[in-house]
Structures are given as C-alpha cells and as structure tokens.
Amino acid sequence: MMFRYYFLLGIRSLRRNPALTALMVLTLAVGVAASISTLTILHVMSGDPIPHKSNRLFTPWMDNGPLKGYTPDDKPNDTQMSYRDVMNHLPAKIGERRTAMYGILMAIEPARKDLPAIEPEGAAVTKDFFAMFDTPFLHGQGWTENDDAKAADVVVLGKKMADKLYGNTNPVGQYLTMIGHQFQIVGVLDTWEPSPRFYRNATFGVQEDFFIPLASAIRHEITHAGGMGCTGDTAPGWQGRLDSECTWLSFWFEMKSEGQRQELQSYLDNYASEQRKLGRYMRQAKNKLFNVMEWLEESKVVGNDNKLSAWLAFGFLMLCLVNTVGLLLAKFSVRSSEVGVRRALGASRKEIFNQFLIESSVIGLAGGVAGLLLAFGALALIAKQSKQLTVVAHMDWQMLSITFVMSVTAAILAGLFPTWRACQVTPAIQLKSQ
C-alpha cells in the first residue's frame, strides 16, 4: 500500500519541476538507448542463426596451398575450397546433404518497361542448400537434382527481388532474362530472419536477391562477385581457372547428428591423404572442421571492434549516470523543507529513503520508455545505412526486458546517494528556518 502511495507521489513529483525532470529523463534515455542499441546488435550478431541444427552443419578448412613460403603450424592458405575438391566432395556419400556455393553478380533485364536493367547480388548453390539452411519458400520450391546435373537455367528469387520485378503476383513458371539468357523461376523465398549468410562468408544479415544452380553458373562462366584468389598456376580462361587451385568456393556438410563429427573428420583426413599421393595437399596441415557457431567465432563475425563498442556504450551509460546523480542532488536538495516537516511529523529516515528511491525509479521508468524509443530509432537508422545489419532493426522480448531493467537499475543507482543525503536533513533546523 505504501509502495503505491510513494509511486503516485513520485509521478506527481515529475510535474513539480518539469525542466529538471525532463533533463534527467533525457540523460537516462540517451545512455540506455546507446547501450541497448549496441547490445542488441551484439546479441543478434553473436546469436545462433540456425539453433536446431547448427551443431550438425560443418564446413571444412583444408589447406591445399603451395609449399613455397610455408612453415609448420601456419594458418590455412585459404578458408574456402578449390573447384576440384568441391567436385570430389559433392557426390561423396558422407552425411545427409552437401552443398557448395559462391557469391555472384548477374545482370537482369526486367520484363517491365518501367524498370531499368539491374545487377543484383546472388549465390550459385546446389539443390541441397535450401533444405540444409531451412530457407522458407513463399511460392514454389527449389530445383531438383536433375536440374543440377543438367546445369539447368532455373532461378529462385528472394522476396524483395520478386516484389520489385513482379509485384504481389506469383512469378513461378515465368522466365526472367539474366545475362542475356532465359532463366525459369521455380521458387520465391519468403522473408528470411535471421538472414543466415553465415554459410558463405563473414558478412552477416544480407539476403541474396536470387539463387541459381552452381553448375549453371559455371556453364555460363559467371565469376565470383568479389573476385577470385588462386593458390596455384592459372591457365587462361574460365575452365582453366576451375581446373587450377582457385579457392573461392564454400562447402558445407550436414550430418545426421553431432556425434558423426568424427566420422566426417576421418573422411576429410583420408581424402587429404589420397590427394597427397596425387601431388596435392603437400603442406600436410591438419584438416579443421567447424560447426556453425565455431565457424562464426573463428571467422570473427562478431569482431573485437564490436565488443569494444559495447564497452564504450556502457561507459557512456556510466557517464549519464554521473550526470543523473548531480541532477537528482539538485532536485532533492530543494525539498529539504518538505523532508524536515515530514520528519517532524514522525516519518522515519527509512520511510523518507523509500519515498525518494521510488521517485528515482519512476524517473528510471520514464527514461526507459524514452530510451526504448530512441533505441528503435537508432537501430532503424543503422539498418538503413548498412544493409548488412538490416536484421538487427528489431528487439525481442529479452532485449525489451533488459531495457527496462537497465533503466530502472540505473536510476536507482543514481538515486542512492542523493536519497541518502535527503535522509540526513535535521528536522529542527528546517523547522527553524521555515
């Protein structure tokens, strides 16, 4: 009952000095918004993007670089895989599924006359990709194993690209002109969050605009969106590059269970041994295997700079707390006469302490609401400026809870010293001065 009374008293006190109250609320809101925005980004980027199967999705790092300049215990020459190795692993009977992929750019000529030619970013993958990474389909489905074998000109569009080209209609079955060839649309992916581009490289939160069969991309000689890097001799022309040790393809295995990890490791070790007999894998480096979360950590998807920015944001919150302490001291000091009268009428120091601390909590709640709104605005602005962080422009219930807990805790901490000072008022002196 007393808590309700003090709570209502705290709300009324917010209106007593609106300018000072607004300044305190804004100070807390800015500190909380900075911390929550940074914490939300860190939380999303470091979270498990595919939790129900991340421990049985594996990507290998196999070092087939040249012996020249190599010293034992060097890191792998490249974290991706050569075309020759990919073609050896795809038909292997290991695990439930296997897929290879690389990023591509393709010119698209929309059928609509009001749209100019565009060059969106996509990926060349194999059919197992969609099942392995649980891609949600809005229309249609992925292509078949036969399409992979024939290097068919088929395409799966992302929702944004499909909406841009065809509006709200279902485009499955229609043909789309890409690099001067007709590709049949077989599926449209639904909105994909979190957008798990973890399978390809360390960028996070970007949805591809389209997907085509890996074999089709090779047949059309479509180069990597980010260029290629070769560790061996490169013959002229596309096919020559494929036959060399160009390591620009990512590869993933899906096992039936986490327990089959050692089985996959043994397969990779045996494969490397066979390749050494053929004059490859001469470095004899240890083959490494990473599940999704291990790969994210190894690839530093959440880098040290992101973690440092989180600490800086909390440091900024502490600075805001110091400012709030000063403002609360000013607010409570002008109420000395009120405290003196209450003490003279029998109020204990504990009751005064509870009253002022609850008032500080009310300020914290107001700062939390304002900080939440500022955090939403900051995340939306970040998502607009950086397409790689589009996925973080939202908060889950965990982040919402942390927002209010942080703001109220911050206000209580800031209010402890001013509240203690307010309790030290001597009633006799205040009554005499009044």
CSV table of C-alpha atoms in Angstrom, one decimal:
chain,number,residue,atom,x,y,z
A,1,MET,CA,0.0,0.0,0.0
A,2,MET,CA,2.8,2.4,0.9
A,3,PHE,CA,4.6,1.5,-2.3
A,4,ARG,CA,1.5,2.5,-4.3
A,5,TYR,CA,1.3,5.8,-2.4
A,6,TYR,CA,5.0,6.6,-2.9
A,7,PHE,CA,4.8,5.6,-6.6
A,8,LEU,CA,1.9,8.0,-7.2
A,9,LEU,CA,3.8,10.6,-5.2
A,10,GLY,CA,6.8,10.1,-7.5
A,11,ILE,CA,4.6,10.6,-10.6
A,12,ARG,CA,3.3,13.9,-9.2
A,13,SER,CA,6.9,15.0,-8.4
A,14,LEU,CA,7.8,14.6,-12.0
A,15,ARG,CA,5.5,17.5,-12.8
A,16,ARG,CA,6.8,19.7,-9.9
A,17,ASN,CA,9.9,20.8,-11.8
A,18,PRO,CA,9.3,19.7,-15.4
A,19,ALA,CA,12.5,21.2,-16.9
A,20,LEU,CA,14.8,19.3,-14.4
A,21,THR,CA,12.7,16.2,-14.7
A,22,ALA,CA,12.9,16.3,-18.5
A,23,LEU,CA,16.7,16.7,-18.3
A,24,MET,CA,17.1,13.7,-16.1
A,25,VAL,CA,14.8,11.5,-18.2
A,26,LEU,CA,16.6,12.5,-21.4
A,27,THR,CA,20.0,11.9,-19.8
A,28,LEU,CA,19.0,8.4,-18.8
A,29,ALA,CA,17.3,7.8,-22.1
A,30,VAL,CA,20.3,8.6,-24.2
A,31,GLY,CA,22.6,6.4,-22.1
A,32,VAL,CA,20.1,3.5,-22.1
A,33,ALA,CA,19.5,3.8,-25.9
A,34,ALA,CA,23.2,3.8,-26.7
A,35,SER,CA,23.7,0.7,-24.5
A,36,ILE,CA,20.7,-1.2,-25.7
A,37,SER,CA,21.3,-0.4,-29.4
A,38,THR,CA,24.8,-1.7,-29.2
A,39,LEU,CA,23.8,-4.7,-27.0
A,40,THR,CA,21.0,-5.6,-29.4
A,41,ILE,CA,23.4,-5.6,-32.4
A,42,LEU,CA,26.0,-7.7,-30.5
A,43,HIS,CA,23.2,-10.1,-29.3
A,44,VAL,CA,21.8,-10.7,-32.8
A,45,MET,CA,25.2,-11.0,-34.5
A,46,SER,CA,26.6,-13.4,-31.9
A,47,GLY,CA,23.4,-15.5,-31.7
A,48,ASP,CA,22.9,-18.9,-33.2
A,49,PRO,CA,21.4,-18.3,-36.7
A,50,ILE,CA,20.1,-21.9,-37.0
A,51,PRO,CA,19.9,-23.3,-33.5
A,52,HIS,CA,18.1,-26.6,-34.1
A,53,LYS,CA,20.8,-27.9,-36.4
A,54,SER,CA,23.9,-25.7,-36.0
A,55,ASN,CA,25.8,-28.4,-34.2
A,56,ARG,CA,25.5,-30.8,-37.2
A,57,LEU,CA,26.3,-28.4,-40.0
A,58,PHE,CA,30.0,-28.4,-40.7
A,59,THR,CA,32.4,-26.5,-43.0
A,60,PRO,CA,36.0,-27.9,-43.5
A,61,TRP,CA,39.2,-25.9,-43.8
A,62,MET,CA,41.6,-28.0,-45.9
A,63,ASP,CA,45.0,-26.4,-46.8
A,64,ASN,CA,46.0,-27.2,-50.3
A,65,GLY,CA,48.3,-24.2,-50.7
A,66,PRO,CA,51.8,-24.4,-52.2
A,67,LEU,CA,54.9,-25.5,-50.1
A,68,LYS,CA,56.7,-22.3,-51.1
A,69,GLY,CA,56.9,-20.0,-48.1
A,70,TYR,CA,55.1,-22.5,-45.9
A,71,THR,CA,56.2,-23.2,-42.3
A,72,PRO,CA,54.6,-25.7,-40.0
A,73,ASP,CA,51.7,-24.5,-37.9
A,74,ASP,CA,50.8,-21.7,-40.4
A,75,LYS,CA,47.2,-21.0,-40.7
A,76,PRO,CA,45.4,-22.4,-43.8
A,77,ASN,CA,46.3,-20.6,-47.0
A,78,ASP,CA,42.5,-20.1,-47.7
A,79,THR,CA,39.4,-20.9,-45.8
A,80,GLN,CA,37.4,-21.9,-48.9
A,81,MET,CA,37.8,-24.8,-51.2
A,82,SER,CA,39.1,-25.4,-54.8
A,83,TYR,CA,36.7,-26.4,-57.5
A,84,ARG,CA,38.4,-29.7,-57.9
A,85,ASP,CA,37.8,-30.6,-54.2
A,86,VAL,CA,34.2,-29.4,-54.4
A,87,MET,CA,33.5,-31.7,-57.4
A,88,ASN,CA,35.1,-34.6,-55.4
A,89,HIS,CA,33.1,-33.9,-52.2
A,90,LEU,CA,29.6,-33.3,-53.8
A,91,PRO,CA,29.0,-36.9,-54.9
A,92,ALA,CA,30.6,-38.4,-51.7
A,93,LYS,CA,28.2,-40.5,-49.6
A,94,ILE,CA,29.0,-38.7,-46.4
A,95,GLY,CA,26.3,-37.1,-44.2
A,96,GLU,CA,22.7,-36.3,-45.2
A,97,ARG,CA,23.4,-33.4,-47.5
A,98,ARG,CA,26.3,-31.4,-49.1
A,99,THR,CA,26.3,-28.1,-50.8
A,100,ALA,CA,28.9,-25.8,-52.4
A,101,MET,CA,28.3,-22.1,-53.2
A,102,TYR,CA,29.8,-18.8,-54.2
A,103,GLY,CA,28.6,-15.2,-54.5
A,104,ILE,CA,27.8,-13.9,-57.9
A,105,LEU,CA,26.5,-10.8,-59.7
A,106,MET,CA,24.2,-11.1,-62.7
A,107,ALA,CA,22.7,-8.5,-65.0
A,108,ILE,CA,18.9,-8.8,-65.0
A,109,GLU,CA,16.6,-7.3,-67.7
A,110,PRO,CA,13.1,-6.9,-66.2
A,111,ALA,CA,10.1,-7.6,-68.4
A,112,ARG,CA,8.5,-4.4,-67.1
A,113,LYS,CA,9.4,-1.5,-69.3
A,114,ASP,CA,9.4,0.9,-66.4
A,115,LEU,CA,12.3,-0.8,-64.7
A,116,PRO,CA,15.9,-0.4,-65.9
A,117,ALA,CA,18.4,-3.3,-66.1
A,118,ILE,CA,19.8,-4.1,-62.7
A,119,GLU,CA,22.8,-6.2,-61.4
A,120,PRO,CA,21.8,-7.7,-58.0
A,121,GLU,CA,23.8,-9.9,-55.8
A,122,GLY,CA,23.0,-13.6,-55.6
A,123,ALA,CA,24.5,-17.0,-55.0
A,124,ALA,CA,25.3,-20.1,-57.0
A,125,VAL,CA,24.4,-23.1,-55.0
A,126,THR,CA,23.4,-26.8,-55.3
A,127,LYS,CA,19.9,-28.1,-54.6
A,128,ASP,CA,20.7,-29.3,-51.0
A,129,PHE,CA,21.3,-25.7,-50.0
A,130,PHE,CA,17.7,-24.9,-49.4
A,131,ALA,CA,17.0,-27.9,-47.2
A,132,MET,CA,20.3,-27.6,-45.3
A,133,PHE,CA,19.6,-24.0,-44.3
A,134,ASP,CA,15.8,-24.2,-43.9
A,135,THR,CA,15.1,-21.5,-46.4
A,136,PRO,CA,11.3,-20.7,-46.2
A,137,PHE,CA,9.5,-20.7,-49.6
A,138,LEU,CA,6.7,-18.2,-50.3
A,139,HIS,CA,6.0,-19.7,-53.7
A,140,GLY,CA,7.2,-22.8,-55.5
A,141,GLN,CA,10.3,-24.7,-54.3
A,142,GLY,CA,14.0,-25.3,-55.1
A,143,TRP,CA,15.2,-27.0,-58.1
A,144,THR,CA,15.8,-30.8,-58.5
A,145,GLU,CA,18.9,-33.0,-58.6
A,146,ASN,CA,18.2,-33.4,-62.3
A,147,ASP,CA,18.4,-29.6,-62.7
A,148,ASP,CA,21.8,-29.7,-61.0
A,149,ALA,CA,23.0,-32.5,-63.3
A,150,LYS,CA,21.8,-30.7,-66.5
A,151,ALA,CA,23.1,-27.3,-65.3
A,152,ALA,CA,19.5,-26.0,-66.0
A,153,ASP,CA,18.8,-22.3,-66.3
A,154,VAL,CA,16.5,-22.1,-63.3
A,155,VAL,CA,16.3,-19.4,-60.6
A,156,VAL,CA,14.9,-18.9,-57.1
A,157,LEU,CA,14.2,-15.3,-56.3
A,158,GLY,CA,14.3,-13.6,-52.9
A,159,LYS,CA,11.1,-11.9,-51.8
A,160,LYS,CA,12.3,-8.4,-52.2
A,161,MET,CA,13.5,-9.0,-55.7
A,162,ALA,CA,10.3,-10.9,-56.7
A,163,ASP,CA,8.2,-8.0,-55.3
A,164,LYS,CA,10.4,-5.5,-57.3
A,165,LEU,CA,10.1,-7.4,-60.5
A,166,TYR,CA,6.5,-8.8,-60.3
A,167,GLY,CA,4.7,-7.0,-57.5
A,168,ASN,CA,2.3,-9.2,-55.5
A,169,THR,CA,1.8,-11.8,-58.2
A,170,ASN,CA,3.3,-15.3,-58.1
A,171,PRO,CA,6.0,-15.4,-60.7
A,172,VAL,CA,6.8,-19.2,-60.5
A,173,GLY,CA,6.9,-20.6,-64.0
A,174,GLN,CA,7.7,-17.3,-65.7
A,175,TYR,CA,11.0,-16.7,-67.5
A,176,LEU,CA,13.5,-14.0,-66.4
A,177,THR,CA,16.2,-12.6,-68.7
A,178,MET,CA,19.6,-12.9,-66.9
A,179,ILE,CA,22.9,-12.2,-68.6
A,180,GLY,CA,21.0,-12.5,-71.9
A,181,HIS,CA,19.6,-16.0,-71.2
A,182,GLN,CA,16.2,-17.1,-70.2
A,183,PHE,CA,16.0,-18.5,-66.6
A,184,GLN,CA,12.8,-20.1,-65.4
A,185,ILE,CA,11.6,-19.1,-62.0
A,186,VAL,CA,11.0,-22.2,-59.9
A,187,GLY,CA,10.5,-20.6,-56.4
A,188,VAL,CA,10.4,-17.4,-54.3
A,189,LEU,CA,11.8,-17.3,-50.8
A,190,ASP,CA,9.9,-15.7,-48.0
A,191,THR,CA,11.4,-13.1,-45.7
A,192,TRP,CA,14.4,-14.8,-44.0
A,193,GLU,CA,15.4,-13.8,-40.5
A,194,PRO,CA,17.9,-14.1,-39.3
A,195,SER,CA,19.3,-13.9,-42.7
A,196,PRO,CA,21.9,-16.7,-42.5
A,197,ARG,CA,24.6,-15.6,-44.8
A,198,PHE,CA,27.0,-17.3,-42.3
A,199,TYR,CA,27.2,-20.2,-44.7
A,200,ARG,CA,29.2,-18.3,-47.2
A,201,ASN,CA,31.4,-15.6,-45.6
A,202,ALA,CA,31.7,-13.5,-42.5
A,203,THR,CA,29.2,-10.8,-43.6
A,204,PHE,CA,26.0,-11.1,-41.7
A,205,GLY,CA,22.5,-10.1,-42.2
A,206,VAL,CA,22.3,-9.8,-46.0
A,207,GLN,CA,19.7,-11.7,-48.1
A,208,GLU,CA,20.7,-12.7,-51.6
A,209,ASP,CA,18.4,-11.5,-54.3
A,210,PHE,CA,18.5,-14.7,-56.2
A,211,PHE,CA,19.9,-18.3,-56.4
A,212,ILE,CA,20.9,-20.3,-59.4
A,213,PRO,CA,22.4,-23.8,-59.8
A,214,LEU,CA,26.2,-23.9,-59.3
A,215,ALA,CA,26.6,-25.9,-62.5
A,216,SER,CA,24.6,-23.3,-64.4
A,217,ALA,CA,26.8,-20.5,-63.1
A,218,ILE,CA,29.9,-22.5,-64.2
A,219,ARG,CA,28.4,-23.2,-67.6
A,220,HIS,CA,27.8,-19.5,-68.2
A,221,GLU,CA,31.3,-18.6,-66.8
A,222,ILE,CA,29.9,-16.3,-64.1
A,223,THR,CA,32.7,-15.0,-62.0
A,224,HIS,CA,32.7,-14.6,-58.2
A,225,ALA,CA,31.1,-11.3,-57.0
A,226,GLY,CA,34.2,-10.5,-55.0
A,227,GLY,CA,36.8,-11.7,-57.5
A,228,MET,CA,38.9,-14.8,-57.2
A,229,GLY,CA,42.1,-15.8,-55.4
A,230,CYS,CA,44.3,-18.5,-56.8
A,231,THR,CA,46.9,-20.5,-54.9
A,232,GLY,CA,48.2,-22.4,-58.0
A,233,ASP,CA,49.0,-21.8,-61.6
A,234,THR,CA,46.1,-20.3,-63.5
A,235,ALA,CA,45.6,-21.2,-67.1
A,236,PRO,CA,43.8,-18.6,-69.4
A,237,GLY,CA,40.0,-18.7,-69.5
A,238,TRP,CA,37.3,-19.8,-67.1
A,239,GLN,CA,37.7,-23.5,-67.4
A,240,GLY,CA,41.4,-23.2,-66.8
A,241,ARG,CA,40.7,-21.3,-63.5
A,242,LEU,CA,38.4,-24.0,-62.4
A,243,ASP,CA,40.9,-26.7,-63.1
A,244,SER,CA,43.5,-24.9,-61.0
A,245,GLU,CA,43.6,-24.4,-57.3
A,246,CYS,CA,41.3,-21.3,-57.2
A,247,THR,CA,39.8,-21.5,-53.7
A,248,TRP,CA,36.7,-19.4,-53.8
A,249,LEU,CA,34.0,-22.0,-53.2
A,250,SER,CA,32.5,-22.5,-49.8
A,251,PHE,CA,31.4,-26.0,-48.8
A,252,TRP,CA,29.1,-27.4,-46.1
A,253,PHE,CA,28.2,-30.8,-44.8
A,254,GLU,CA,25.0,-31.7,-42.9
A,255,MET,CA,25.4,-34.8,-40.7
A,256,LYS,CA,22.5,-36.7,-39.1
A,257,SER,CA,23.8,-36.0,-35.6
A,258,GLU,CA,26.5,-34.1,-33.9
A,259,GLY,CA,28.1,-37.5,-33.0
A,260,GLN,CA,29.0,-38.1,-36.6
A,261,ARG,CA,31.6,-35.3,-36.4
A,262,GLN,CA,34.5,-37.7,-36.0
A,263,GLU,CA,33.2,-39.7,-39.0
A,264,LEU,CA,33.4,-36.6,-41.1
A,265,GLN,CA,36.8,-35.7,-39.8
A,266,SER,CA,38.1,-39.2,-40.7
A,267,TYR,CA,36.7,-38.8,-44.2
A,268,LEU,CA,38.5,-35.5,-44.7
A,269,ASP,CA,41.8,-36.9,-43.4
A,270,ASN,CA,41.5,-39.9,-45.7
A,271,TYR,CA,40.7,-37.6,-48.6
A,272,ALA,CA,43.7,-35.4,-47.9
A,273,SER,CA,46.0,-38.5,-47.8
A,274,GLU,CA,44.7,-39.6,-51.2
A,275,GLN,CA,45.3,-36.2,-52.6
A,276,ARG,CA,48.9,-36.1,-51.3
A,277,LYS,CA,49.5,-39.3,-53.4
A,278,LEU,CA,48.4,-37.3,-56.4
A,279,GLY,CA,50.8,-34.5,-55.6
A,280,ARG,CA,48.3,-32.2,-53.8
A,281,TYR,CA,47.9,-31.1,-50.2
A,282,MET,CA,51.7,-31.1,-49.7
A,283,ARG,CA,51.7,-28.9,-46.7
A,284,GLN,CA,50.3,-31.8,-44.6
A,285,ALA,CA,48.4,-29.3,-42.4
A,286,LYS,CA,45.8,-30.5,-40.0
A,287,ASN,CA,42.3,-30.5,-41.6
A,288,LYS,CA,39.9,-28.4,-39.5
A,289,LEU,CA,36.2,-28.8,-39.1
A,290,PHE,CA,33.8,-26.1,-37.7
A,291,ASN,CA,30.2,-26.2,-36.9
A,292,VAL,CA,28.1,-23.1,-37.4
A,293,MET,CA,28.9,-21.4,-34.0
A,294,GLU,CA,32.6,-22.4,-34.1
A,295,TRP,CA,32.8,-21.0,-37.7
A,296,LEU,CA,31.2,-17.7,-36.6
A,297,GLU,CA,33.8,-17.5,-33.8
A,298,GLU,CA,36.7,-18.4,-36.0
A,299,SER,CA,35.7,-16.0,-38.7
A,300,LYS,CA,35.2,-13.3,-36.2
A,301,VAL,CA,31.8,-12.4,-37.4
A,302,VAL,CA,31.5,-10.5,-34.1
A,303,GLY,CA,34.9,-8.9,-34.1
A,304,ASN,CA,36.8,-7.2,-31.2
A,305,ASP,CA,35.7,-3.8,-32.5
A,306,ASN,CA,32.0,-4.8,-32.0
A,307,LYS,CA,32.8,-5.9,-28.4
A,308,LEU,CA,34.8,-2.8,-27.8
A,309,SER,CA,31.9,-0.6,-29.0
A,310,ALA,CA,29.6,-2.4,-26.4
A,311,TRP,CA,32.0,-1.5,-23.6
A,312,LEU,CA,32.2,2.1,-24.9
A,313,ALA,CA,28.4,2.2,-24.8
A,314,PHE,CA,28.3,1.1,-21.2
A,315,GLY,CA,30.9,3.6,-20.4
A,316,PHE,CA,28.7,6.3,-21.9
A,317,LEU,CA,25.8,5.0,-19.7
A,318,MET,CA,28.0,5.4,-16.7
A,319,LEU,CA,28.7,9.0,-17.7
A,320,CYS,CA,25.0,9.6,-18.0
A,321,LEU,CA,24.5,8.1,-14.5
A,322,VAL,CA,27.0,10.5,-13.0
A,323,ASN,CA,25.1,13.4,-14.6
A,324,THR,CA,21.8,12.0,-13.3
A,325,VAL,CA,23.3,11.9,-9.8
A,326,GLY,CA,24.1,15.6,-10.0
A,327,LEU,CA,20.6,16.4,-11.2
A,328,LEU,CA,18.9,14.3,-8.5
A,329,LEU,CA,21.0,16.0,-5.9
A,330,ALA,CA,19.7,19.3,-7.2
A,331,LYS,CA,16.2,18.1,-7.3
A,332,PHE,CA,16.2,16.6,-3.8
A,333,SER,CA,18.1,19.4,-2.2
A,334,VAL,CA,15.3,21.9,-2.9
A,335,ARG,CA,12.9,19.7,-1.0
A,336,SER,CA,14.8,19.8,2.3
A,337,SER,CA,11.9,21.7,4.0
A,338,GLU,CA,9.5,19.0,2.9
A,339,VAL,CA,11.7,16.4,4.4
A,340,GLY,CA,12.0,18.4,7.6
A,341,VAL,CA,8.3,18.7,8.0
A,342,ARG,CA,7.7,15.0,7.4
A,343,ARG,CA,10.4,14.0,9.9
A,344,ALA,CA,8.9,16.4,12.5
A,345,LEU,CA,5.5,14.7,12.0
A,346,GLY,CA,7.0,11.3,12.7
A,347,ALA,CA,8.3,9.9,9.4
A,348,SER,CA,11.4,7.8,9.8
A,349,ARG,CA,14.5,8.0,7.7
A,350,LYS,CA,13.7,4.6,6.2
A,351,GLU,CA,10.3,5.9,5.0
A,352,ILE,CA,12.0,9.0,3.5
A,353,PHE,CA,14.6,6.8,1.9
A,354,ASN,CA,11.9,4.6,0.4
A,355,GLN,CA,9.9,7.6,-0.9
A,356,PHE,CA,12.8,9.2,-2.7
A,357,LEU,CA,14.2,5.9,-4.0
A,358,ILE,CA,10.8,5.1,-5.5
A,359,GLU,CA,10.7,8.5,-7.1
A,360,SER,CA,14.1,7.8,-8.7
A,361,SER,CA,12.6,4.5,-10.0
A,362,VAL,CA,9.7,6.5,-11.6
A,363,ILE,CA,12.3,8.6,-13.4
A,364,GLY,CA,14.1,5.4,-14.4
A,365,LEU,CA,10.8,4.0,-15.9
A,366,ALA,CA,10.3,7.3,-17.9
A,367,GLY,CA,13.9,7.2,-19.0
A,368,GLY,CA,13.4,3.5,-20.1
A,369,VAL,CA,10.4,4.3,-22.2
A,370,ALA,CA,12.2,7.2,-23.8
A,371,GLY,CA,15.4,5.2,-24.2
A,372,LEU,CA,13.4,2.4,-25.9
A,373,LEU,CA,12.0,4.8,-28.4
A,374,LEU,CA,15.5,6.2,-29.1
A,375,ALA,CA,16.9,2.7,-29.4
A,376,PHE,CA,14.3,1.7,-32.0
A,377,GLY,CA,15.1,4.9,-33.9
A,378,ALA,CA,18.9,4.2,-33.7
A,379,LEU,CA,18.5,0.6,-34.9
A,380,ALA,CA,16.3,1.7,-37.8
A,381,LEU,CA,18.9,4.3,-38.8
A,382,ILE,CA,21.7,1.8,-38.6
A,383,ALA,CA,19.7,-0.7,-40.7
A,384,LYS,CA,19.0,2.0,-43.3
A,385,GLN,CA,22.7,3.0,-43.5
A,386,SER,CA,24.1,-0.6,-43.5
A,387,LYS,CA,22.3,-3.3,-45.4
A,388,GLN,CA,24.4,-5.9,-43.6
A,389,LEU,CA,22.7,-5.0,-40.4
A,390,THR,CA,19.1,-5.0,-41.6
A,391,VAL,CA,18.3,-7.9,-39.4
A,392,VAL,CA,19.0,-6.0,-36.2
A,393,ALA,CA,16.3,-3.4,-36.6
A,394,HIS,CA,14.1,-5.2,-34.1
A,395,MET,CA,14.1,-6.2,-30.5
A,396,ASP,CA,13.0,-9.4,-29.0
A,397,TRP,CA,11.4,-9.7,-25.5
A,398,GLN,CA,14.7,-10.3,-23.9
A,399,MET,CA,16.0,-7.0,-25.2
A,400,LEU,CA,12.8,-5.2,-24.1
A,401,SER,CA,13.2,-6.6,-20.6
A,402,ILE,CA,16.8,-5.7,-20.4
A,403,THR,CA,15.9,-2.1,-21.5
A,404,PHE,CA,13.6,-1.5,-18.5
A,405,VAL,CA,15.7,-3.4,-16.0
A,406,MET,CA,18.7,-1.4,-17.1
A,407,SER,CA,16.9,2.0,-16.9
A,408,VAL,CA,15.3,1.4,-13.5
A,409,THR,CA,18.6,-0.1,-12.1
A,410,ALA,CA,20.5,2.9,-13.5
A,411,ALA,CA,18.0,5.4,-11.9
A,412,ILE,CA,18.1,3.6,-8.5
A,413,LEU,CA,21.9,3.5,-8.5
A,414,ALA,CA,22.0,7.2,-9.4
A,415,GLY,CA,19.4,7.9,-6.7
A,416,LEU,CA,21.1,6.1,-3.8
A,417,PHE,CA,23.5,9.0,-2.8
A,418,PRO,CA,21.0,11.8,-3.3
A,419,THR,CA,18.4,9.8,-1.4
A,420,TRP,CA,20.8,9.2,1.4
A,421,ARG,CA,21.7,12.9,1.5
A,422,ALA,CA,18.0,13.8,1.7
A,423,CYS,CA,17.5,11.5,4.7
A,424,GLN,CA,20.2,13.4,6.7
A,425,VAL,CA,18.1,16.5,6.9
A,426,THR,CA,17.7,17.7,10.6
A,427,PRO,CA,14.0,18.5,11.3
A,428,ALA,CA,14.8,21.2,13.9
A,429,ILE,CA,17.0,23.2,11.6
A,430,GLN,CA,14.5,23.0,8.8
A,431,LEU,CA,11.6,24.0,11.0
A,432,LYS,CA,13.5,26.9,12.5
A,433,SER,CA,14.5,28.2,9.0
A,434,GLN,CA,10.9,28.0,7.8
